[in-house]
Amino acid sequence: MNEKDYKIAIDEWNRCKSDYSTISNLIPTNYIFELLGDKIDKIIEKNKYVDLCAEAGIFNGEMVLIFVPLNENGYIDKSVTEYEYTVLCPLKYDLRLQETKEFTVVKNAVLSSNLTKVDDNTNMSLPVSDQPILDQDLAVDAIERWRNEGMEWFFRECTEFEGTRIFKRFYIPKEDLSHTEPKIAGVKCSFGLRYNDIYQRMLVTLIFISFHEVMLEGSSTQLTSNTYDWAKPCPPICRIPELGS
């Protein structure tokens, strides 16, 4: 997507996000976003900041997420004129959320200097996650809440607040999409609804379900989960002054 189309797309979303009727037709709550590995590589390559920024837009009559490239300081990289984007689409197949907990059994035996056993014990360590992940149960709950209550959330935001509190963009930890081991083959991204204690209200989030090459090969070696942390919506969580609130 070029810069002209990008600006048109975000302007169209800003124009329509106070119109509940338009939103209800534009965003079926059972639709998701998809990103394949090659597109993810391009997004990561163009972005130098610790977070990714995905702007909400309407392009060719469809809801899209547009990944705006940021420089090292978190400002839009003006040297990049082509933006990667993904279209909200129906889910073609069942979506599998996988979480594996590994337990390690440590058996200790101590022999004295004359080779007689002086100690013998067995300990089981608790599972430890080696990546910052969103607990699977929380992810499923947020997705189901979006499926069941997403349109009610939009209706209240449109009627009571004229769309001013509806998300314009999301900030995504780069680690959600960028892994070297195991390499990500693709990502499916669902909206979710999750209560935020600080803002004392329900916020829309993005939940990323990634598919690794080792998973596609039927292996779960070293894999703790394929469900990653949630994206932060703006408003209210706005981190890039250049883009405004």
Short mmCIF file of C-alpha atoms in Angstrom, two decimals:
data_model
loop_
_atom_site.label_atom_id
_atom_site.label_comp_id
_atom_site.label_asym_id
_atom_site.label_seq_id
_atom_site.Cartn_x
_atom_site.Cartn_y
_atom_site.Cartn_z
CA MET A 1 0.00 0.00 0.00
CA ASN A 2 1.43 3.40 -0.95
CA GLU A 3 1.37 6.50 1.23
CA LYS A 4 -1.64 8.02 -0.53
CA ASP A 5 -3.77 4.90 -0.04
CA TYR A 6 -2.59 4.67 3.58
CA LYS A 7 -3.81 8.19 4.37
CA ILE A 8 -7.13 7.59 2.60
CA ALA A 9 -7.62 4.33 4.52
CA ILE A 10 -7.04 5.80 7.99
CA ASP A 11 -9.12 8.88 7.18
CA GLU A 12 -11.99 6.62 6.13
CA TRP A 13 -11.80 4.67 9.40
CA ASN A 14 -11.74 7.88 11.45
CA ARG A 15 -14.78 9.09 9.51
CA CYS A 16 -16.76 5.87 9.96
CA LYS A 17 -15.85 4.75 13.48
CA SER A 18 -18.67 6.75 15.07
CA ASP A 19 -21.25 5.06 12.80
CA TYR A 20 -22.43 1.83 14.42
CA SER A 21 -24.31 0.68 11.31
CA THR A 22 -21.16 0.91 9.18
CA ILE A 23 -19.03 -0.82 11.80
CA SER A 24 -21.47 -3.69 12.24
CA ASN A 25 -21.24 -4.44 8.51
CA LEU A 26 -17.51 -3.84 8.33
CA ILE A 27 -16.32 -5.93 11.28
CA PRO A 28 -17.96 -9.34 11.74
CA THR A 29 -16.85 -10.52 15.16
CA ASN A 30 -15.89 -13.96 13.82
CA TYR A 31 -13.38 -12.57 11.28
CA ILE A 32 -9.61 -12.50 11.78
CA PHE A 33 -6.44 -11.04 10.25
CA GLU A 34 -3.74 -13.24 8.74
CA LEU A 35 -0.03 -12.67 8.16
CA LEU A 36 2.23 -15.10 6.35
CA GLY A 37 5.90 -15.47 7.11
CA ASP A 38 7.19 -13.43 4.16
CA LYS A 39 4.95 -10.46 5.05
CA ILE A 40 6.02 -10.67 8.70
CA ASP A 41 9.66 -10.57 7.58
CA LYS A 42 8.99 -7.38 5.60
CA ILE A 43 7.19 -5.74 8.55
CA ILE A 44 10.07 -6.53 10.93
CA GLU A 45 12.70 -5.47 8.39
CA LYS A 46 11.13 -2.02 7.92
CA ASN A 47 10.51 -1.37 11.64
CA LYS A 48 13.43 -0.27 13.84
CA TYR A 49 11.47 0.48 17.03
CA VAL A 50 10.82 -1.89 19.96
CA ASP A 51 7.08 -1.82 19.20
CA LEU A 52 5.22 -2.25 15.95
CA CYS A 53 2.40 0.13 15.06
CA ALA A 54 -0.67 -1.18 13.24
CA GLU A 55 -3.10 1.51 12.11
CA ALA A 56 -6.78 0.69 11.60
CA GLY A 57 -8.10 1.62 8.18
CA ILE A 58 -10.73 0.98 5.53
CA PHE A 59 -9.31 0.04 2.13
CA ASN A 60 -11.44 -0.99 -0.85
CA GLY A 61 -14.42 -1.27 1.49
CA GLU A 62 -12.65 -3.69 3.87
CA MET A 63 -11.26 -3.37 7.37
CA VAL A 64 -7.45 -3.45 7.34
CA LEU A 65 -4.48 -3.20 9.67
CA ILE A 66 -1.66 -1.14 8.17
CA PHE A 67 1.81 -1.62 9.64
CA VAL A 68 3.46 1.80 9.78
CA PRO A 69 7.30 1.57 9.82
CA LEU A 70 8.90 3.32 12.79
CA ASN A 71 12.49 4.46 13.22
CA GLU A 72 14.72 3.87 16.26
CA ASN A 73 13.02 6.71 18.17
CA GLY A 74 9.48 5.53 17.50
CA TYR A 75 8.61 8.08 14.81
CA ILE A 76 7.29 7.28 11.35
CA ASP A 77 10.14 6.42 9.00
CA LYS A 78 9.58 8.84 6.12
CA SER A 79 12.01 6.95 3.88
CA VAL A 80 9.55 4.03 3.62
CA THR A 81 6.73 4.71 1.17
CA GLU A 82 5.18 1.24 0.85
CA TYR A 83 3.28 -0.15 3.85
CA GLU A 84 2.42 -3.76 4.56
CA TYR A 85 -1.20 -4.43 5.48
CA THR A 86 -3.61 -7.27 6.18
CA VAL A 87 -7.36 -7.53 5.51
CA LEU A 88 -10.00 -8.70 8.00
CA CYS A 89 -11.28 -11.99 6.58
CA PRO A 90 -13.28 -15.09 7.55
CA LEU A 91 -11.46 -17.91 9.30
CA LYS A 92 -11.22 -20.83 6.88
CA TYR A 93 -10.17 -23.55 9.29
CA ASP A 94 -10.36 -24.29 13.01
CA LEU A 95 -7.98 -22.17 15.04
CA ARG A 96 -5.83 -24.23 17.38
CA LEU A 97 -4.39 -22.59 20.48
CA GLN A 98 -1.63 -24.74 21.85
CA GLU A 99 0.00 -24.54 25.26
CA THR A 100 2.52 -27.11 26.44
CA LYS A 101 3.71 -27.32 30.02
CA GLU A 102 6.88 -29.26 30.60
CA PHE A 103 7.82 -30.74 33.96
CA THR A 104 11.36 -31.70 34.87
CA VAL A 105 11.98 -34.51 37.32
CA VAL A 106 15.36 -34.25 39.07
CA LYS A 107 16.58 -37.36 40.87
CA ASN A 108 19.59 -36.88 43.13
CA ALA A 109 21.86 -39.59 44.48
CA VAL A 110 24.93 -38.95 46.61
CA LEU A 111 27.66 -41.50 47.14
CA SER A 112 30.19 -41.22 49.95
CA SER A 113 33.90 -41.57 49.45
CA ASN A 114 33.59 -45.29 50.02
CA LEU A 115 30.80 -45.49 47.45
CA THR A 116 27.91 -45.96 49.85
CA LYS A 117 24.67 -44.08 49.22
CA VAL A 118 24.17 -41.26 51.73
CA ASP A 119 21.32 -39.33 50.10
CA ASP A 120 18.52 -40.08 47.67
CA ASN A 121 15.68 -37.71 46.73
CA THR A 122 13.48 -36.74 43.83
CA ASN A 123 12.24 -33.22 43.07
CA MET A 124 9.76 -32.03 40.45
CA SER A 125 10.19 -28.50 39.18
CA LEU A 126 7.20 -26.35 38.26
CA PRO A 127 6.69 -25.47 34.58
CA VAL A 128 8.54 -22.34 33.56
CA SER A 129 7.62 -20.37 30.44
CA ASP A 130 10.65 -19.31 28.41
CA GLN A 131 8.77 -16.59 26.48
CA PRO A 132 6.46 -13.69 27.48
CA ILE A 133 3.11 -15.24 26.61
CA LEU A 134 -0.53 -14.58 27.29
CA ASP A 135 -2.06 -17.45 29.22
CA GLN A 136 -4.16 -19.57 26.88
CA ASP A 137 -7.28 -19.42 29.04
CA LEU A 138 -7.12 -15.61 29.09
CA ALA A 139 -6.69 -15.54 25.33
CA VAL A 140 -9.68 -17.80 24.72
CA ASP A 141 -11.80 -15.78 27.14
CA ALA A 142 -10.89 -12.49 25.42
CA ILE A 143 -11.66 -13.90 21.96
CA GLU A 144 -14.98 -15.41 23.07
CA ARG A 145 -15.95 -12.18 24.81
CA TRP A 146 -15.23 -10.29 21.58
CA ARG A 147 -17.32 -12.80 19.61
CA ASN A 148 -20.28 -12.47 21.98
CA GLU A 149 -20.05 -8.83 23.11
CA GLY A 150 -18.01 -7.00 20.47
CA MET A 151 -20.99 -5.37 18.79
CA GLU A 152 -22.42 -4.29 22.14
CA TRP A 153 -19.08 -2.65 22.90
CA PHE A 154 -19.16 -0.78 19.58
CA PHE A 155 -22.81 0.25 20.06
CA ARG A 156 -22.06 1.82 23.44
CA GLU A 157 -18.92 3.55 22.19
CA CYS A 158 -20.76 4.95 19.14
CA THR A 159 -23.91 6.10 20.94
CA GLU A 160 -22.46 7.35 24.24
CA PHE A 161 -19.03 8.59 23.16
CA GLU A 162 -19.50 9.21 19.41
CA GLY A 163 -16.62 6.87 18.57
CA THR A 164 -13.95 9.01 20.24
CA ARG A 165 -12.76 6.11 22.42
CA ILE A 166 -12.67 3.53 19.61
CA PHE A 167 -9.19 2.37 18.62
CA LYS A 168 -7.27 4.10 15.84
CA ARG A 169 -4.18 1.93 16.06
CA PHE A 170 -2.48 -0.78 18.11
CA TYR A 171 1.01 -1.01 19.56
CA ILE A 172 2.42 -4.51 19.29
CA PRO A 173 5.55 -5.82 21.02
CA LYS A 174 7.93 -6.79 18.23
CA GLU A 175 8.54 -10.14 19.95
CA ASP A 176 4.95 -11.12 19.13
CA LEU A 177 5.89 -11.45 15.47
CA SER A 178 9.67 -11.80 15.52
CA HIS A 179 11.24 -15.11 16.49
CA THR A 180 14.33 -16.82 15.15
CA GLU A 181 13.80 -20.12 16.95
CA PRO A 182 11.37 -21.56 16.19
CA LYS A 183 10.76 -19.60 12.99
CA ILE A 184 7.21 -18.31 12.51
CA ALA A 185 5.46 -19.65 9.42
CA GLY A 186 2.43 -17.41 9.85
CA VAL A 187 0.17 -15.59 12.29
CA LYS A 188 -3.57 -15.37 12.73
CA CYS A 189 -4.74 -12.34 14.65
CA SER A 190 -8.08 -12.01 16.40
CA PHE A 191 -9.70 -9.07 18.09
CA GLY A 192 -10.34 -9.62 21.78
CA LEU A 193 -12.09 -7.82 24.62
CA ARG A 194 -10.24 -7.55 27.90
CA TYR A 195 -10.89 -5.54 31.05
CA ASN A 196 -8.18 -3.02 31.92
CA ASP A 197 -7.82 -2.23 35.62
CA ILE A 198 -6.08 1.10 35.02
CA TYR A 199 -8.75 2.52 32.71
CA GLN A 200 -11.56 0.70 34.51
CA ARG A 201 -13.26 -0.45 31.32
CA MET A 202 -13.22 -3.03 28.57
CA LEU A 203 -10.65 -2.42 25.85
CA VAL A 204 -10.29 -4.02 22.44
CA THR A 205 -7.01 -5.84 21.96
CA LEU A 206 -5.34 -7.93 19.27
CA ILE A 207 -4.32 -11.49 20.11
CA PHE A 208 -1.70 -13.16 17.92
CA ILE A 209 -1.77 -16.92 17.38
CA SER A 210 1.45 -17.90 15.65
CA PHE A 211 2.29 -21.04 13.74
CA HIS A 212 5.88 -22.22 13.87
CA GLU A 213 7.68 -24.44 11.42
CA VAL A 214 8.27 -27.06 14.10
CA MET A 215 4.54 -27.11 14.83
CA LEU A 216 3.71 -27.58 11.18
CA GLU A 217 6.08 -30.54 11.15
CA GLY A 218 4.22 -32.10 14.05
CA SER A 219 6.86 -31.39 16.69
CA SER A 220 6.49 -29.44 19.92
CA THR A 221 10.17 -29.34 20.87
CA GLN A 222 10.97 -26.37 23.11
CA LEU A 223 7.55 -24.84 22.40
CA THR A 224 5.61 -23.54 25.38
CA SER A 225 2.76 -21.79 23.60
CA ASN A 226 1.67 -20.35 20.28
CA THR A 227 -0.43 -17.60 21.89
CA TYR A 228 1.36 -14.33 22.53
CA ASP A 229 0.84 -11.13 24.45
CA TRP A 230 -1.91 -8.62 23.72
CA ALA A 231 -1.56 -5.43 21.68
CA LYS A 232 -2.28 -2.07 23.32
CA PRO A 233 -5.03 0.04 21.69
CA CYS A 234 -4.78 3.78 21.08
CA PRO A 235 -6.84 5.39 22.42
CA PRO A 236 -6.38 5.20 25.35
CA ILE A 237 -2.79 3.84 25.34
CA CYS A 238 -1.02 6.19 22.90
CA ARG A 239 2.76 6.00 22.78
CA ILE A 240 3.79 7.87 19.64
CA PRO A 241 3.31 11.66 19.99
CA GLU A 242 3.71 12.18 16.25
CA LEU A 243 0.52 10.22 15.54
CA GLY A 244 -1.57 11.90 18.22
CA SER A 245 -4.28 10.35 20.38
#
